[in-house]
Amino acid sequence: MSEIAFFGAVEIGLVYALVALGVYLSFRVLDFPDLTVDGSFPLGAAVCATLLVAGVNPWIASLVAALAGSMAGLVTATLNVRFKILHLLASILTMIALFSVNLRVMGRPNVALLMQDTVLTPFYGLGLPDHVVRPLVVLVVVVVIVLLLARFLNSEFGLAMRATGVNARMARAQGVQTDFHIYAGMALSNGLCALAGALFAQTNGFADVTTGIGTIVVGLAAVIVGETVLPARAMLWALVGCVVGSILYRLAVQLALSADAIGLQASDLNLVTAVLVAVALILPRMRLKAASKKREAVR
Amino acid sequence: MTITRLFLAAATAAVALTSAAAFAQTKTVAITAIVEHPALDATRDGVVEALKAAGYTPGDTLKVEYQSAQGNPATAAQIARQFAGARPDVIVPISTPSAQAVVASTRDIPVVFTAVTDPVGAQLVRSLDKPGANVTGVSDMAPVAEHVALIREIVPSVKRLGVLYNAGEPNSVSLVKALKDEAQKAGLTVVEATATKSADAQPAARSLVGKADAIYVPLDNTVVSALESVVAVGQQAKLPVFSADTDSVARGTVASIGFDYRQVGRQTGEAVVRILKGEKPGDVPVTFAKGTDLFVNPKSAAAMGVTIPEAVTQRATKVVGQ
């Protein structure tokens, strides 16, 4: 693995870490399986790219992109909470609607940003090579968001949100307005995914309507891999686990890309990635089993 | 023992020397496509063929590396980074998103894109004649004007031309835009029907019945993968279906003038060879794919209620079903 490939994997892992954090919020904290992210990720890319082409400041464009993602999350939450549509179905409806919305936002399926100024532009040419600058900038964004999110989830409001996910009835009995917390959590979750989309568009030079495909799978894989390699005790570590999981997932893809050395073809990529992630998930469990067997044998 | 050691040393030195010599001449070309697809695969094979023809032998003086993103743009981005790190002599990205990801990843490794419809719109190059920087390539903008002319020759009564495509595919959208311009010049109106997934192709085709006098299917991955269902609608409604690609003619469209994507690949490979021989990518103009074949399918035409004029059959490269 070359240095550029390694930093590239880390960079894309960090971008998708925001998706993982979003998925952690919906899937783990709120217990809300949310497929909206397959639409909110490209929505963020689309909004950001369109604004950049119109000459808006890149940071403002990224922020507006995140807000657009939050709105998408609110739509899913409304369908679920207000109109009692099953969460999975509600999120699928929003996701497919977003495909058309994204086409409308961009006016075409692909907006190029290769010649536009992005949040990264001011950091290029400061002496570090581009392939190091990109992950560094994204890392700073991710660290800030992880710290803010940890603080948020440990606040009274955040604790009420966590209670909503664990046991809504109990939470309501304690005076928590669970509906409100679902709205807030879904908005936050999809806002993060849209921000990831905005960063992806800026680091890769394009927004494309197809960029959403499989986002939820990548996010879930990152969350679960993270939980496996970094069994969480505190909220902060659970969030760090999402980031680590996302980077590990990308390194697994990187390994799969080099698998031709052992006779595999380019077309086997998805299979190899799936196997690598599955192994990452199974190994710790087997180790645990072996350890408990040993303990029994000692007894 | 000394003799053995001496022999071993000599052998090692010889191996080292020959491999060093081979290494000095070996050129590496890294190819990536967004997805596996007959046209994209043929393009890749064409690139390698052209390199072979120019004297670069794979496994000897040429190392070809190929990666497919399996339809995932994040993977495409990662492949771009991998190639940028491996520092091949030339990177050949096939399709628009792959090309954009590669161009975003490197400012110095030569890039020769291919199967990109609108390279300027995709911001891969600033101009076609003098691309500048490290990027050049081949555009596969379909010969839309020729298509419109062909449709009018086979269906002289055509006034309204239906077009069936996925509005989510960049190449299709550029092509439909070009089609509207050409249709206007020819005095035709374009009626659009869109399908976001293969399963929507048939209902979309049906929506054109009564609204169009002929259906045109651009090289759209979504619609082409459900082509048989569109052909079925054409036969039931006696509505002739034309395609932008020649491969689809064998699957039941009336006729097409299209690229042999292997030929597009060869044309791309020729640009790659120029760069391997020392030219700067920025000095190599972007070219449009050449080599148009005319395919006709008289049997399908009859089933859809039209007859292909003798003049067209005469000049066809291939008459399907004979």
Coordinates of C-alpha atoms in Angstrom, one line a residue:
Chain A
M1 CA 0.0 0.0 0.0
S2 CA 1.5 3.3 -1.1
E3 CA 1.6 6.3 1.1
I4 CA -1.0 8.1 -1.1
A5 CA -3.3 5.1 -1.2
F6 CA -3.0 4.9 2.6
F7 CA -3.8 8.6 3.2
G8 CA -6.5 8.3 0.6
A9 CA -8.2 5.4 2.5
V10 CA -7.9 7.4 5.7
E11 CA -9.3 10.5 4.1
I12 CA -12.4 8.7 2.6
G13 CA -12.7 6.8 5.9
L14 CA -12.8 10.1 7.8
V15 CA -15.4 11.6 5.4
Y16 CA -17.6 8.5 5.9
A17 CA -16.9 8.7 9.7
L18 CA -19.5 11.5 9.6
V19 CA -22.0 9.0 8.0
A20 CA -21.1 6.5 10.7
L21 CA -21.7 9.0 13.4
G22 CA -25.1 9.8 11.8
V23 CA -26.0 6.2 11.5
Y24 CA -24.9 5.7 15.1
L25 CA -27.3 8.4 16.2
S26 CA -30.3 7.0 14.3
F27 CA -29.6 3.3 14.5
R28 CA -28.0 2.9 17.9
V29 CA -29.1 5.9 20.0
L30 CA -32.7 6.3 18.6
D31 CA -33.1 2.6 17.5
F32 CA -34.4 4.0 14.2
P33 CA -33.2 2.0 11.1
D34 CA -32.9 5.0 8.7
L35 CA -32.3 4.5 4.9
T36 CA -32.7 8.3 4.3
V37 CA -28.9 8.5 4.4
D38 CA -28.6 7.0 0.9
G39 CA -30.4 10.2 -0.2
S40 CA -29.1 12.8 2.3
F41 CA -25.5 12.0 1.5
P42 CA -25.8 12.9 -2.2
L43 CA -28.2 15.8 -1.2
G44 CA -25.4 17.3 0.8
A45 CA -23.1 16.9 -2.2
A46 CA -25.6 18.4 -4.5
V47 CA -26.5 21.4 -2.4
C48 CA -22.8 22.1 -1.7
A49 CA -21.7 21.7 -5.3
T50 CA -24.5 23.9 -6.6
L51 CA -23.7 26.7 -4.1
L52 CA -20.0 26.4 -4.8
V53 CA -20.6 26.8 -8.6
A54 CA -22.8 29.9 -7.7
G55 CA -19.8 31.4 -5.9
V56 CA -20.8 30.9 -2.3
N57 CA -18.1 30.6 0.4
P58 CA -17.2 26.8 0.7
W59 CA -17.8 26.7 4.5
I60 CA -21.2 28.3 4.2
A61 CA -22.0 26.0 1.3
S62 CA -21.1 23.0 3.5
L63 CA -23.2 24.3 6.4
V64 CA -26.2 24.9 4.1
A65 CA -25.7 21.4 2.8
A66 CA -25.8 20.0 6.3
L67 CA -29.1 22.0 7.0
A68 CA -30.6 20.5 3.8
G69 CA -29.8 17.0 5.1
S70 CA -31.4 17.9 8.4
M71 CA -34.6 18.8 6.6
A72 CA -34.5 15.4 4.8
G73 CA -34.2 13.8 8.3
L74 CA -37.2 15.8 9.5
V75 CA -39.3 14.6 6.6
T76 CA -38.6 11.0 7.5
A77 CA -39.2 11.7 11.1
T78 CA -42.5 13.4 10.3
L79 CA -43.7 10.5 8.1
N80 CA -42.9 8.1 11.0
V81 CA -43.9 10.1 14.1
R82 CA -46.8 12.1 12.8
F83 CA -48.2 9.8 10.2
K84 CA -47.2 6.5 11.8
I85 CA -45.5 5.1 8.7
L86 CA -43.1 2.3 9.7
H87 CA -39.6 3.8 10.1
L88 CA -38.0 1.6 7.5
L89 CA -40.6 2.5 4.9
A90 CA -40.7 6.2 5.8
S91 CA -37.0 6.4 5.3
I92 CA -37.2 4.5 2.0
L93 CA -39.8 7.0 0.8
T94 CA -37.7 10.0 1.6
M95 CA -34.6 8.3 0.1
I96 CA -36.3 7.7 -3.3
A97 CA -37.8 11.1 -3.3
L98 CA -34.4 12.7 -2.7
F99 CA -33.1 11.1 -5.9
S100 CA -35.4 13.4 -7.9
V101 CA -34.8 16.3 -5.5
N102 CA -31.0 16.0 -6.0
L103 CA -31.5 16.0 -9.8
R104 CA -33.6 19.2 -9.4
V105 CA -31.0 20.8 -7.1
M106 CA -28.2 20.3 -9.5
G107 CA -30.2 20.6 -12.7
R108 CA -28.1 17.7 -14.1
P109 CA -26.8 14.4 -12.8
N110 CA -23.2 15.5 -12.3
V111 CA -21.7 18.8 -11.2
A112 CA -18.0 19.1 -11.5
L113 CA -15.9 20.9 -8.9
L114 CA -12.5 20.2 -10.2
M115 CA -11.9 23.9 -11.0
Q116 CA -13.9 25.4 -8.1
D117 CA -12.5 26.7 -4.8
T118 CA -13.4 24.3 -1.9
V119 CA -12.8 24.3 1.9
L120 CA -9.5 22.7 1.0
T121 CA -8.2 25.4 -1.3
P122 CA -6.7 27.7 1.3
F123 CA -4.8 24.7 2.8
Y124 CA -3.2 23.6 -0.4
G125 CA 0.3 24.9 -1.0
L126 CA 1.1 25.4 2.7
G127 CA 4.0 23.0 2.2
L128 CA 2.3 19.7 2.8
P129 CA 1.4 17.4 -0.1
D130 CA -2.3 17.4 -1.2
H131 CA -2.8 13.8 -0.2
V132 CA -1.9 14.8 3.4
V133 CA -3.7 18.1 3.5
R134 CA -7.1 16.5 2.6
P135 CA -7.3 13.9 5.4
L136 CA -5.9 16.5 7.9
V137 CA -8.7 19.1 7.1
V138 CA -11.3 16.4 7.3
L139 CA -9.8 15.1 10.5
V140 CA -10.1 18.5 12.2
V141 CA -13.8 18.6 11.2
V142 CA -14.4 15.1 12.5
V143 CA -12.6 15.7 15.8
V144 CA -14.7 18.9 16.4
I145 CA -17.9 17.1 15.6
V146 CA -17.0 14.0 17.8
L147 CA -16.3 16.3 20.8
L148 CA -19.5 18.3 20.3
L149 CA -21.6 15.2 19.8
A150 CA -20.2 13.5 22.9
R151 CA -20.9 16.6 24.9
F152 CA -24.4 16.8 23.4
L153 CA -25.2 13.1 24.1
N154 CA -24.1 13.5 27.7
S155 CA -26.2 16.6 28.3
E156 CA -29.7 16.4 29.8
F157 CA -31.2 16.7 26.3
G158 CA -28.9 14.0 25.0
L159 CA -29.7 11.7 27.8
A160 CA -33.4 12.1 27.2
M161 CA -32.7 11.2 23.5
R162 CA -30.8 8.1 24.5
A163 CA -33.7 7.2 26.9
T164 CA -36.1 7.6 23.9
G165 CA -34.2 5.1 21.9
V166 CA -33.8 2.5 24.7
N167 CA -37.3 2.6 26.0
A168 CA -39.7 5.2 24.7
R169 CA -42.5 4.3 27.0
M170 CA -40.3 4.6 30.1
A171 CA -38.9 7.8 28.8
R172 CA -42.4 9.3 28.3
A173 CA -43.3 8.2 31.8
Q174 CA -40.3 10.3 33.0
G175 CA -41.7 13.3 31.2
V176 CA -39.5 13.1 28.0
Q177 CA -41.1 14.4 24.9
T178 CA -40.0 11.4 22.8
D179 CA -41.5 12.6 19.5
F180 CA -39.5 15.8 19.7
H181 CA -36.3 13.9 20.4
I182 CA -36.9 11.7 17.4
Y183 CA -37.3 14.8 15.2
A184 CA -34.1 16.3 16.7
G185 CA -32.1 13.1 16.4
M186 CA -33.1 12.4 12.8
A187 CA -32.3 15.9 11.8
L188 CA -28.9 15.8 13.4
S189 CA -28.2 12.3 11.9
N190 CA -29.0 13.3 8.4
G191 CA -27.3 16.7 8.8
L192 CA -24.1 14.8 9.5
C193 CA -24.6 12.5 6.5
A194 CA -25.2 15.5 4.2
L195 CA -22.1 17.2 5.6
A196 CA -20.2 14.1 4.7
G197 CA -21.6 14.3 1.2
A198 CA -20.5 17.9 0.9
L199 CA -17.0 17.0 2.0
F200 CA -16.9 14.0 -0.4
A201 CA -17.9 16.3 -3.3
Q202 CA -15.2 18.8 -2.3
T203 CA -12.4 16.3 -1.8
N204 CA -13.2 14.3 -5.0
G205 CA -14.1 17.1 -7.4
F206 CA -17.6 16.1 -8.2
A207 CA -21.2 15.7 -7.0
D208 CA -23.0 12.9 -8.8
V209 CA -26.6 11.6 -8.1
T210 CA -25.2 8.1 -7.8
T211 CA -22.9 8.9 -4.9
G212 CA -25.5 7.8 -2.4
I213 CA -25.7 4.2 -3.4
G214 CA -24.7 1.9 -0.5
T215 CA -24.1 4.8 2.0
I216 CA -26.2 3.1 4.7
V217 CA -24.3 -0.2 4.3
V218 CA -20.9 1.6 4.7
G219 CA -22.2 3.5 7.7
L220 CA -23.6 0.4 9.4
A221 CA -20.4 -1.5 8.6
A222 CA -18.3 1.3 10.2
V223 CA -20.5 1.4 13.3
I224 CA -20.4 -2.3 13.8
V225 CA -16.7 -2.7 13.1
G226 CA -16.1 0.2 15.4
E227 CA -18.1 -1.5 18.2
T228 CA -16.2 -4.7 17.7
V229 CA -12.7 -3.3 17.8
L230 CA -13.4 -0.6 20.4
P231 CA -16.0 -2.0 22.9
A232 CA -17.4 1.2 24.3
R233 CA -17.5 2.2 27.9
A234 CA -18.2 5.9 27.6
M235 CA -20.1 7.8 25.0
L236 CA -17.0 9.6 23.7
W237 CA -15.3 6.2 23.0
A238 CA -18.4 4.9 21.3
L239 CA -18.2 7.8 18.9
V240 CA -14.4 7.4 18.4
G241 CA -15.2 3.8 17.6
C242 CA -17.4 4.9 14.7
V243 CA -14.5 6.9 13.3
V244 CA -12.1 4.1 13.8
G245 CA -14.5 1.6 12.3
S246 CA -15.0 3.8 9.2
I247 CA -11.3 4.1 8.6
L248 CA -10.8 0.4 9.1
Y249 CA -13.6 -0.3 6.6
R250 CA -11.8 1.8 4.0
L251 CA -8.5 0.1 4.7
A252 CA -10.3 -3.2 4.1
V253 CA -11.4 -1.9 0.7
Q254 CA -7.9 -0.8 0.1
L255 CA -6.7 -4.4 0.8
A256 CA -9.4 -5.8 -1.4
L257 CA -8.2 -3.5 -4.2
S258 CA -4.8 -5.1 -3.9
A259 CA -6.2 -8.6 -3.9
D260 CA -5.2 -9.3 -7.5
A261 CA -1.8 -10.4 -6.1
I262 CA -3.5 -13.6 -4.9
G263 CA -5.3 -14.3 -8.1
L264 CA -8.6 -12.4 -7.5
Q265 CA -10.0 -10.1 -10.2
A266 CA -11.2 -6.5 -10.1
S267 CA -14.8 -7.8 -10.4
D268 CA -14.4 -9.7 -7.0
L269 CA -14.0 -6.4 -5.1
N270 CA -17.3 -6.3 -3.3
L271 CA -17.0 -9.9 -2.3
V272 CA -13.5 -9.5 -1.0
T273 CA -14.6 -6.4 1.0
A274 CA -17.5 -8.2 2.5
V275 CA -15.4 -11.2 3.5
L276 CA -12.7 -8.9 5.1
V277 CA -15.4 -7.0 7.1
A278 CA -17.1 -10.3 8.1
V279 CA -13.7 -11.7 9.3
A280 CA -13.1 -8.5 11.3
L281 CA -16.5 -9.1 12.9
I282 CA -16.1 -12.8 13.6
L283 CA -12.5 -12.9 14.9
P284 CA -13.0 -11.0 18.1
R285 CA -16.1 -13.1 18.9
M286 CA -14.1 -16.3 18.3
R287 CA -11.3 -15.0 20.5
L288 CA -13.8 -14.3 23.2
K289 CA -15.2 -17.8 23.0
A290 CA -11.7 -19.3 23.1
A291 CA -10.9 -17.2 26.2
S292 CA -14.0 -18.4 28.0
K293 CA -13.3 -22.0 27.1
K294 CA -9.8 -21.6 28.5
R295 CA -11.3 -20.2 31.7
E296 CA -13.6 -23.1 32.0
A297 CA -10.7 -25.5 31.5
V298 CA -8.7 -23.9 34.3
R299 CA -11.7 -24.4 36.6
Chain B
M1 CA 31.7 -24.8 -2.3
T2 CA 33.4 -21.6 -3.5
I3 CA 32.5 -22.5 -7.0
T4 CA 28.9 -23.0 -6.0
R5 CA 28.9 -19.7 -4.2
L6 CA 30.6 -18.0 -7.2
F7 CA 28.0 -19.5 -9.5
L8 CA 25.2 -18.4 -7.3
A9 CA 26.6 -14.8 -7.1
A10 CA 26.9 -14.7 -10.9
A11 CA 23.3 -16.0 -11.3
T12 CA 22.0 -13.5 -8.8
A13 CA 23.8 -10.7 -10.6
A14 CA 22.5 -11.9 -14.0
V15 CA 18.9 -12.0 -12.7
A16 CA 19.3 -8.6 -11.1
L17 CA 20.7 -7.1 -14.3
T18 CA 18.0 -8.6 -16.6
S19 CA 15.2 -7.6 -14.3
A20 CA 16.7 -4.1 -14.0
A21 CA 16.9 -3.9 -17.8
A22 CA 13.3 -5.1 -18.1
F23 CA 12.2 -2.7 -15.4
A24 CA 13.7 0.2 -17.3
Q25 CA 11.7 -0.5 -20.4
T26 CA 8.4 -1.6 -18.7
K27 CA 5.6 1.0 -18.8
T28 CA 2.7 0.8 -16.4
V29 CA -0.8 1.7 -17.5
A30 CA -3.5 1.7 -14.8
I31 CA -7.1 1.4 -16.1
T32 CA -10.2 1.9 -14.0
A33 CA -13.9 1.9 -14.7
I34 CA -16.9 2.8 -12.6
V35 CA -18.6 -0.5 -13.3
E36 CA -18.3 -3.7 -15.4
H37 CA -20.4 -3.3 -18.5
P38 CA -19.9 -4.7 -22.1
A39 CA -19.1 -1.3 -23.7
L40 CA -16.8 -0.3 -20.9
D41 CA -15.0 -3.7 -20.9
A42 CA -14.6 -3.5 -24.7
T43 CA -13.1 0.0 -24.3
R44 CA -10.6 -1.4 -21.8
D45 CA -9.7 -4.3 -24.2
G46 CA -9.3 -1.8 -27.0
V47 CA -6.8 0.3 -25.0
V48 CA -4.7 -2.8 -24.4
E49 CA -4.9 -3.8 -28.1
A50 CA -3.6 -0.5 -29.3
L51 CA -0.8 -0.7 -26.8
K52 CA 0.1 -4.1 -28.1
A53 CA 0.0 -2.9 -31.7
A54 CA 2.5 -0.2 -30.7
G55 CA 4.9 -2.7 -29.4
Y56 CA 4.1 -2.7 -25.7
T57 CA 3.7 -6.4 -24.8
P58 CA 1.7 -7.0 -21.6
G59 CA 3.7 -9.0 -19.1
D60 CA 7.0 -8.0 -20.9
T61 CA 7.3 -4.3 -21.7
L62 CA 3.9 -3.3 -20.4
K63 CA 2.2 -3.7 -17.1
V64 CA -1.6 -3.2 -17.2
E65 CA -3.4 -2.8 -13.9
Y66 CA -7.2 -2.8 -13.9
Q67 CA -9.7 -1.9 -11.1
S68 CA -13.5 -1.7 -11.2
A69 CA -15.4 0.4 -8.6
Q70 CA -18.4 -2.0 -8.9
G71 CA -20.7 1.0 -9.2
N72 CA -19.6 2.7 -6.0
P73 CA -18.3 6.3 -6.3
A74 CA -16.5 6.1 -2.9
T75 CA -14.6 3.1 -4.2
A76 CA -13.9 5.0 -7.4
A77 CA -12.4 7.7 -5.3
Q78 CA -10.3 5.2 -3.4
I79 CA -9.1 3.5 -6.6
A80 CA -8.1 7.0 -7.9
R81 CA -6.0 7.5 -4.7
Q82 CA -4.4 4.1 -5.1
F83 CA -3.4 4.8 -8.7
A84 CA -2.0 8.2 -7.7
G85 CA 0.1 6.5 -5.1
A86 CA 1.3 3.7 -7.4
R87 CA 2.6 6.3 -9.9
P88 CA 1.9 4.5 -13.2
D89 CA 3.1 6.0 -16.5
V90 CA -0.5 6.7 -17.6
I91 CA -3.9 6.4 -15.9
V92 CA -6.9 5.6 -18.1
P93 CA -10.2 6.3 -16.3
I94 CA -13.3 5.0 -18.2
S95 CA -16.6 6.9 -17.6
T96 CA -17.2 10.4 -16.1
P97 CA -17.2 9.8 -12.3
S98 CA -14.0 7.7 -12.5
A99 CA -12.3 10.4 -14.6
Q100 CA -13.3 13.1 -12.2
A101 CA -12.0 11.1 -9.2
V102 CA -8.7 10.4 -10.9
V103 CA -8.2 14.1 -12.0
A104 CA -8.9 15.2 -8.5
S105 CA -6.2 12.9 -7.2
T106 CA -3.2 13.8 -9.3
R107 CA -1.8 16.9 -10.9
D108 CA 1.2 15.3 -12.5
I109 CA 0.6 11.7 -13.6
P110 CA -0.7 11.7 -17.2
V111 CA -4.5 10.9 -17.4
V112 CA -6.2 9.8 -20.6
F113 CA -9.9 9.5 -20.0
T114 CA -12.3 7.7 -22.3
A115 CA -16.1 7.0 -22.6
V116 CA -16.8 10.5 -21.2
T117 CA -19.5 12.3 -23.2
D118 CA -18.8 15.9 -22.2
P119 CA -15.2 16.4 -20.9
V120 CA -15.5 20.2 -20.7
G121 CA -18.7 20.1 -18.8
A122 CA -17.2 17.5 -16.4
Q123 CA -14.3 20.0 -15.9
L124 CA -11.7 17.4 -16.9
V125 CA -10.2 19.7 -19.4
R126 CA -10.5 23.5 -20.0
S127 CA -10.5 23.1 -23.8
L128 CA -10.7 20.2 -26.3
D129 CA -7.9 21.4 -28.6
K130 CA -5.4 22.4 -26.0
P131 CA -6.3 20.6 -22.8
G132 CA -3.2 21.8 -20.9
A133 CA -2.2 20.3 -17.5
N134 CA -1.9 16.5 -17.3
V135 CA -5.2 15.4 -18.8
T136 CA -6.4 14.4 -22.3
G137 CA -8.7 11.8 -23.7
V138 CA -11.5 10.6 -25.9
S139 CA -15.1 11.7 -25.8
D140 CA -17.8 9.2 -26.9
M141 CA -20.5 11.8 -27.7
A142 CA -22.9 9.8 -29.9
P143 CA -23.4 10.9 -33.5
V144 CA -26.8 12.2 -32.7
A145 CA -27.2 14.1 -36.0
E146 CA -26.6 10.9 -37.9
H147 CA -29.1 9.1 -35.7
V148 CA -31.8 11.6 -36.4
A149 CA -31.1 11.4 -40.1
L150 CA -31.3 7.6 -40.0
I151 CA -34.6 7.6 -38.2
R152 CA -36.0 10.0 -40.7
E153 CA -34.8 7.9 -43.6
I154 CA -36.4 4.7 -42.2
V155 CA -39.6 6.4 -40.8
P156 CA -40.2 9.3 -43.2
S157 CA -43.5 10.1 -41.4
V158 CA -41.8 10.8 -38.1
K159 CA -42.8 14.1 -36.5
R160 CA -42.6 13.4 -32.7
L161 CA -39.5 11.5 -31.5
G162 CA -39.9 9.8 -28.1
V163 CA -36.7 9.4 -26.1
L164 CA -36.4 7.0 -23.2
Y165 CA -33.7 7.5 -20.6
N166 CA -32.7 7.7 -17.0
A167 CA -32.4 11.3 -16.0
G168 CA -29.8 10.2 -13.4
E169 CA -27.2 9.2 -16.0
P170 CA -24.9 12.1 -17.0
N171 CA -24.1 10.8 -20.4
S172 CA -27.8 10.3 -21.3
V173 CA -28.7 13.8 -20.2
S174 CA -26.0 15.3 -22.3
L175 CA -27.1 13.2 -25.2
V176 CA -30.8 14.1 -24.9
K177 CA -29.7 17.8 -24.8
A178 CA -27.8 17.3 -28.1
L179 CA -30.8 15.3 -29.5
K180 CA -33.1 18.2 -28.9
D181 CA -30.8 20.5 -30.8
E182 CA -30.6 18.1 -33.7
A183 CA -34.3 17.3 -33.7
Q184 CA -35.1 21.0 -33.8
K185 CA -32.9 21.4 -36.9
A186 CA -34.7 18.5 -38.5
G187 CA -38.2 19.9 -37.6
L188 CA -39.0 17.2 -35.1
T189 CA -40.3 17.5 -31.6
V190 CA -38.8 15.4 -28.8
V191 CA -41.1 13.7 -26.3
E192 CA -39.3 12.6 -23.1
A193 CA -40.0 9.6 -20.9
T194 CA -37.7 8.8 -18.0
A195 CA -37.0 5.6 -16.0
T196 CA -35.0 5.7 -12.8
K197 CA -34.6 1.9 -12.7
S198 CA -34.8 -0.9 -15.2
A199 CA -38.2 -2.0 -14.0
D200 CA -39.6 1.5 -14.9
A201 CA -38.4 1.2 -18.6
Q202 CA -41.5 -0.7 -19.8
P203 CA -44.1 1.7 -18.2
A204 CA -42.1 4.6 -19.5
A205 CA -42.0 3.1 -23.0
R206 CA -45.8 2.6 -22.8
S207 CA -46.3 6.2 -21.8
L208 CA -44.9 7.1 -25.2
V209 CA -47.4 5.2 -27.2
G210 CA -49.7 7.7 -29.0
K211 CA -47.4 10.5 -28.0
A212 CA -44.5 9.6 -30.3
D213 CA -44.0 8.2 -33.8
A214 CA -40.7 6.5 -33.0
I215 CA -38.7 5.7 -29.8
Y216 CA -35.0 6.5 -29.5
V217 CA -33.0 4.8 -26.7
P218 CA -29.7 6.5 -25.9
L219 CA -26.8 4.5 -24.5
D220 CA -28.4 4.6 -21.1
N221 CA -27.4 1.9 -18.7
T222 CA -30.8 1.7 -17.0
V223 CA -32.9 1.5 -20.2
V224 CA -30.5 -0.6 -22.2
S225 CA -30.4 -3.2 -19.4
A226 CA -34.2 -3.6 -19.8
L227 CA -34.2 -3.2 -23.6
E228 CA -36.3 -6.3 -24.3
S229 CA -39.2 -4.9 -22.4
V230 CA -39.0 -1.7 -24.5
V231 CA -38.8 -3.7 -27.7
A232 CA -41.9 -5.6 -26.7
V233 CA -43.8 -2.3 -26.3
G234 CA -42.6 -1.3 -29.8
Q235 CA -43.8 -4.5 -31.3
Q236 CA -47.2 -4.4 -29.6
A237 CA -47.8 -0.7 -30.5
K238 CA -46.2 -0.8 -33.9
L239 CA -43.8 1.9 -32.7
P240 CA -40.3 1.6 -34.2
V241 CA -37.6 1.6 -31.5
F242 CA -34.1 2.9 -32.4
S243 CA -31.0 2.7 -30.3
A244 CA -27.8 4.8 -30.0
D245 CA -25.6 1.7 -29.7
T246 CA -25.2 -1.0 -32.3
D247 CA -25.2 -3.8 -29.7
S248 CA -28.8 -3.2 -29.0
V249 CA -29.8 -3.9 -32.7
A250 CA -29.2 -7.6 -32.2
R251 CA -31.5 -7.4 -29.1
G252 CA -34.4 -6.0 -31.3
T253 CA -34.0 -2.3 -32.1
V254 CA -34.6 -1.4 -35.8
A255 CA -31.2 0.2 -36.6
S256 CA -28.4 2.2 -35.2
I257 CA -25.2 4.0 -36.1
G258 CA -22.8 3.5 -33.2
F259 CA -19.4 3.0 -31.9
D260 CA -17.6 -0.2 -31.8
Y261 CA -16.3 0.4 -28.2
R262 CA -13.3 -1.7 -28.9
Q263 CA -12.5 0.8 -31.6
V264 CA -13.0 3.7 -29.1
G265 CA -10.6 1.9 -26.8
R266 CA -8.1 1.6 -29.6
Q267 CA -8.4 5.3 -30.3
T268 CA -7.8 5.9 -26.6
G269 CA -4.8 3.6 -26.6
E270 CA -3.3 5.5 -29.4
A271 CA -3.4 8.7 -27.3
V272 CA -1.8 6.7 -24.4
V273 CA 1.0 5.5 -26.8
R274 CA 1.7 9.2 -27.7
I275 CA 2.2 10.0 -24.1
L276 CA 4.3 6.9 -23.4
K277 CA 6.5 8.0 -26.2
G278 CA 7.1 11.3 -24.5
E279 CA 4.4 13.8 -25.5
K280 CA 2.8 15.9 -22.9
P281 CA -1.0 15.1 -22.2
G282 CA -1.7 18.9 -22.3
D283 CA -0.5 19.0 -25.9
V284 CA -2.6 16.1 -27.1
P285 CA -6.0 17.3 -28.2
V286 CA -9.2 15.6 -26.9
T287 CA -10.7 13.6 -29.8
F288 CA -14.2 12.4 -30.5
A289 CA -14.8 8.7 -30.9
K290 CA -14.7 7.7 -34.6
G291 CA -15.5 4.5 -36.5
T292 CA -19.3 4.4 -36.8
D293 CA -20.9 1.2 -37.8
L294 CA -24.4 0.9 -39.2
F295 CA -26.4 -2.0 -37.9
V296 CA -29.9 -2.9 -39.1
N297 CA -32.5 -5.5 -38.1
P298 CA -35.1 -6.0 -40.8
K299 CA -37.0 -8.6 -38.8
S300 CA -37.5 -6.2 -35.9
A301 CA -38.4 -3.4 -38.3
A302 CA -41.2 -5.6 -39.8
A303 CA -42.5 -6.5 -36.3
M304 CA -42.7 -2.8 -35.5
G305 CA -44.5 -1.9 -38.7
V306 CA -41.7 -0.3 -40.7
T307 CA -39.6 -1.4 -43.7
I308 CA -35.9 -0.5 -43.9
P309 CA -35.2 1.1 -47.3
E310 CA -33.0 -0.8 -49.7
A311 CA -30.5 2.0 -49.7
V312 CA -30.0 1.7 -45.9
T313 CA -29.6 -2.1 -46.0
Q314 CA -27.1 -1.8 -48.9
R315 CA -24.7 0.4 -46.9
A316 CA -25.2 -1.4 -43.5
T317 CA -22.1 -2.9 -41.8
K318 CA -24.2 -5.6 -40.4
V319 CA -27.7 -6.9 -41.1
V320 CA -28.8 -8.7 -38.0
G321 CA -30.7 -12.0 -38.4
Q322 CA -29.3 -13.1 -41.7

